[in-house]
């Protein structure tokens, strides 16, 4: 399976940090991310890609278009892919463990998240047909210990995903890419109910839209995670742009 990291050409420091953090993983290809500052929102509205008044920063819009382009490539090539954002950090045995987990998924799997943001919750099916589990995390603790993750061998299991935020790393199948493209476009100007937080969140990035559709898909999460992110707002190219 191809490994692809999304990174803007102007963000060379972020790419250098990503390659340093993940030097134990071979052959991660760079996808030159779309720079949202160069997008024409009117054209995207006319082409039914986004709704009018969509509440995305230029950075969030560029990120969304980058993920969408990669989903289209997965469909066109008819091959699944692992997609990472450039603040992702992978565990020491990521390649072996992710391959083992994918082999456990049903043949009609759509997407599996290797990790999520730690300032939110993760809701997944703990006991199939019996009970969901809502997990909370300690983001500050994660940030302090993140440097050790690359040396950690993680044993993980796939669970049916209900809802979470953050897409630092995931694998997507052609069927899953096709499903997300058809379900998320045009990117809507609306709010989504987040069960773990018990409140509505306005759509400000593509992972908000994805989170609303996981429960309707053959979507999974690996738990414990194989991929983490420090999720630092001050360094975010989505929030700052």
Coordinates of C-alpha atoms in Angstrom, one line a residue:
X1 CA 0.0 0.0 0.0
X2 CA 1.3 3.5 -0.9
X3 CA 2.2 5.8 2.0
X4 CA 1.5 9.5 1.2
X5 CA 2.1 12.6 3.3
X6 CA 0.3 15.9 2.5
X7 CA 2.6 18.9 2.8
X8 CA 2.7 22.3 1.2
X9 CA 5.9 23.1 -0.7
X10 CA 6.2 26.3 1.3
X11 CA 6.2 24.3 4.6
X12 CA 9.7 22.8 4.3
X13 CA 10.3 22.9 8.1
X14 CA 7.2 20.8 8.7
X15 CA 8.2 18.3 6.1
X16 CA 11.7 18.1 7.6
X17 CA 10.2 17.5 11.0
X18 CA 7.9 14.8 9.6
X19 CA 10.7 12.9 7.9
X20 CA 12.8 13.1 11.0
X21 CA 10.0 11.9 13.3
X22 CA 9.2 9.0 10.9
X23 CA 12.6 8.1 9.5
X24 CA 12.0 4.5 10.6
X25 CA 9.2 4.2 7.9
X26 CA 10.5 3.8 4.4
X27 CA 9.0 5.2 1.2
X28 CA 6.5 7.8 2.3
X29 CA 5.8 9.8 -0.7
X30 CA 5.1 13.5 -0.6
X31 CA 2.0 15.0 -2.1
X32 CA 2.4 18.7 -2.7
X33 CA -0.6 20.1 -0.9
X34 CA -3.0 22.6 -2.4
X35 CA -2.4 26.1 -1.1
X36 CA -5.8 27.5 -0.2
X37 CA -4.6 31.0 -0.7
X38 CA -4.6 30.3 -4.5
X39 CA -8.1 28.8 -4.7
X40 CA -11.0 30.6 -6.1
X41 CA -14.0 30.0 -3.8
X42 CA -16.5 31.2 -6.5
X43 CA -15.2 28.6 -8.9
X44 CA -15.5 25.9 -6.2
X45 CA -19.1 27.0 -5.5
X46 CA -20.0 26.9 -9.2
X47 CA -18.5 23.4 -9.5
X48 CA -20.5 22.2 -6.5
X49 CA -17.4 21.5 -4.4
X50 CA -18.3 23.8 -1.6
X51 CA -21.5 25.5 -0.4
X52 CA -21.7 29.3 -0.3
X53 CA -20.6 30.8 3.0
X54 CA -18.5 27.7 4.0
X55 CA -16.7 28.6 7.2
X56 CA -13.2 27.4 6.2
X57 CA -10.0 29.3 6.5
X58 CA -7.8 29.3 3.4
X59 CA -5.6 26.6 5.1
X60 CA -8.6 24.4 5.9
X61 CA -9.9 24.8 2.3
X62 CA -6.5 23.8 0.9
X63 CA -6.3 20.8 3.2
X64 CA -9.8 19.7 2.2
X65 CA -9.0 19.9 -1.5
X66 CA -5.7 18.0 -0.9
X67 CA -7.6 15.1 0.7
X68 CA -10.3 15.1 -2.0
X69 CA -7.7 15.0 -4.7
X70 CA -6.0 12.0 -3.1
X71 CA -9.4 10.3 -2.7
X72 CA -10.0 10.8 -6.4
X73 CA -6.6 9.2 -7.1
X74 CA -7.4 6.2 -5.0
X75 CA -10.6 5.7 -7.0
X76 CA -8.9 6.2 -10.3
X77 CA -6.0 3.8 -9.5
X78 CA -8.4 1.4 -7.8
X79 CA -5.9 0.9 -5.0
X80 CA -6.1 1.7 -1.3
X81 CA -3.6 4.2 0.2
X82 CA -2.3 5.4 3.6
X83 CA -2.6 9.2 3.9
X84 CA -0.9 11.2 6.5
X85 CA -0.9 14.9 7.5
X86 CA 2.5 16.4 8.0
X87 CA 2.3 16.5 11.8
X88 CA 1.7 12.8 12.1
X89 CA 4.0 10.6 14.2
X90 CA 4.0 6.8 13.6
X91 CA 4.8 4.1 16.0
X92 CA 7.9 1.9 15.6
X93 CA 6.1 -1.1 14.1
X94 CA 3.6 0.9 12.1
X95 CA 4.2 -0.9 8.8
X96 CA 3.8 -4.4 10.2
X97 CA 1.0 -3.6 12.6
X98 CA -1.1 -1.6 10.1
X99 CA -0.8 -4.4 7.6
X100 CA -1.9 -7.0 10.2
X101 CA -4.9 -4.9 11.2
X102 CA -6.0 -4.3 7.6
X103 CA -5.9 -8.1 7.1
X104 CA -8.5 -8.4 9.9
X105 CA -11.0 -6.0 8.3
X106 CA -14.0 -7.1 6.2
X107 CA -13.4 -7.1 2.5
X108 CA -15.8 -4.2 2.0
X109 CA -14.0 -1.9 4.4
X110 CA -14.1 1.8 3.6
X111 CA -11.6 3.6 5.9
X112 CA -9.6 3.0 9.1
X113 CA -8.1 5.8 11.2
X114 CA -4.7 5.1 12.6
X115 CA -5.2 7.9 15.1
X116 CA -7.2 11.0 16.0
X117 CA -6.9 14.4 17.8
X118 CA -6.4 14.2 21.5
X119 CA -8.4 17.3 22.4
X120 CA -11.6 15.6 21.5
X121 CA -13.3 12.2 22.0
X122 CA -13.2 8.9 20.2
X123 CA -16.5 6.9 20.0
X124 CA -16.3 3.4 18.7
X125 CA -18.1 0.1 19.0
X126 CA -16.5 -1.7 21.9
X127 CA -18.8 -4.7 22.0
X128 CA -20.5 -5.3 18.6
X129 CA -24.2 -4.8 18.8
X130 CA -24.0 -4.2 22.6
X131 CA -22.2 -1.1 23.6
X132 CA -20.2 1.9 22.3
X133 CA -17.2 3.3 24.1
X134 CA -16.4 7.1 24.4
X135 CA -12.7 7.6 25.1
X136 CA -11.2 10.8 26.3
X137 CA -7.5 11.7 26.2
X138 CA -4.8 13.8 27.8
X139 CA -3.4 16.0 25.1
X140 CA -0.8 17.7 27.2
X141 CA 0.6 14.3 28.3
X142 CA 0.7 13.1 24.8
X143 CA 2.7 16.2 23.6
X144 CA 5.3 15.7 26.4
X145 CA 5.8 12.0 25.6
X146 CA 5.3 12.1 21.8
X147 CA 9.1 11.9 21.1
X148 CA 9.1 8.3 22.5
X149 CA 6.3 7.1 20.2
X150 CA 8.6 6.2 17.2
X151 CA 10.4 3.7 19.4
X152 CA 7.2 2.1 20.7
X153 CA 5.8 -1.1 19.3
X154 CA 2.1 -0.9 19.6
X155 CA -0.3 -3.9 19.6
X156 CA -3.7 -2.7 18.3
X157 CA -7.1 -3.9 17.3
X158 CA -9.6 -2.5 14.8
X159 CA -13.0 -1.3 16.2
X160 CA -16.0 -0.1 14.3
X161 CA -15.8 3.7 14.3
X162 CA -18.7 5.9 15.2
X163 CA -17.2 9.4 15.5
X164 CA -14.1 11.4 16.2
X165 CA -12.1 14.4 14.9
X166 CA -8.6 14.5 13.4
X167 CA -7.2 12.8 10.4
X168 CA -3.5 12.6 11.1
X169 CA -3.3 9.2 9.5
X170 CA -5.7 6.8 7.8
X171 CA -6.0 4.1 5.2
X172 CA -8.8 4.4 2.6
X173 CA -10.1 2.0 0.1
X174 CA -11.4 2.8 -3.4
X175 CA -14.9 2.1 -2.2
X176 CA -14.4 4.3 0.8
X177 CA -13.0 7.1 -1.2
X178 CA -15.9 7.0 -3.6
X179 CA -18.3 6.9 -0.7
X180 CA -16.7 10.0 1.0
X181 CA -16.6 12.0 -2.2
X182 CA -20.3 11.4 -2.9
X183 CA -21.4 12.0 0.7
X184 CA -19.3 15.0 1.6
X185 CA -19.6 17.2 -1.5
X186 CA -20.5 20.0 -1.7
X187 CA -18.7 20.7 1.6
X188 CA -21.6 22.1 3.7
X189 CA -22.0 25.3 5.8
X190 CA -23.7 23.6 8.8
X191 CA -23.1 22.2 12.2
X192 CA -22.8 18.6 13.3
X193 CA -23.7 17.0 16.6
X194 CA -20.7 15.5 18.3
X195 CA -21.9 12.7 20.6
X196 CA -18.8 12.5 22.7
X197 CA -18.8 16.3 23.4
X198 CA -22.6 16.4 23.6
X199 CA -22.8 19.6 21.5
X200 CA -22.9 20.8 18.0
X201 CA -19.7 21.9 16.2
X202 CA -19.7 24.1 13.2
X203 CA -18.0 22.6 10.1
X204 CA -14.6 24.3 10.0
X205 CA -12.5 21.5 8.4
X206 CA -13.1 18.4 6.3
X207 CA -12.7 16.0 9.3
X208 CA -15.9 17.5 10.8
X209 CA -17.8 16.3 7.7
X210 CA -16.1 12.9 7.7
X211 CA -17.0 12.5 11.4
X212 CA -20.6 12.8 10.6
X213 CA -20.5 10.0 8.0
X214 CA -18.3 7.4 9.7
X215 CA -21.2 5.6 11.4
X216 CA -22.9 5.2 8.0
X217 CA -19.8 3.6 6.5
X218 CA -17.6 0.6 7.0
X219 CA -15.3 2.8 9.0
X220 CA -12.9 1.6 11.7
X221 CA -10.3 2.9 14.1
X222 CA -7.2 1.3 15.4
X223 CA -7.0 1.3 19.2
X224 CA -4.6 1.9 20.7
X225 CA -3.5 4.3 17.9
X226 CA -0.6 3.6 15.6
X227 CA -0.4 7.3 14.7
X228 CA -0.5 10.4 16.9
X229 CA -0.3 14.1 16.5
X230 CA 0.7 16.9 18.9
X231 CA -2.1 18.9 17.3
X232 CA -0.4 22.3 18.1
X233 CA -2.7 25.2 17.0
X234 CA 0.2 27.6 16.9
X235 CA 1.9 25.5 14.2
X236 CA -1.2 24.6 12.3
X237 CA -1.3 25.5 8.7
X238 CA -5.1 25.0 8.7
X239 CA -5.8 27.5 11.5
X240 CA -3.1 30.0 10.7
X241 CA -3.8 30.4 7.0

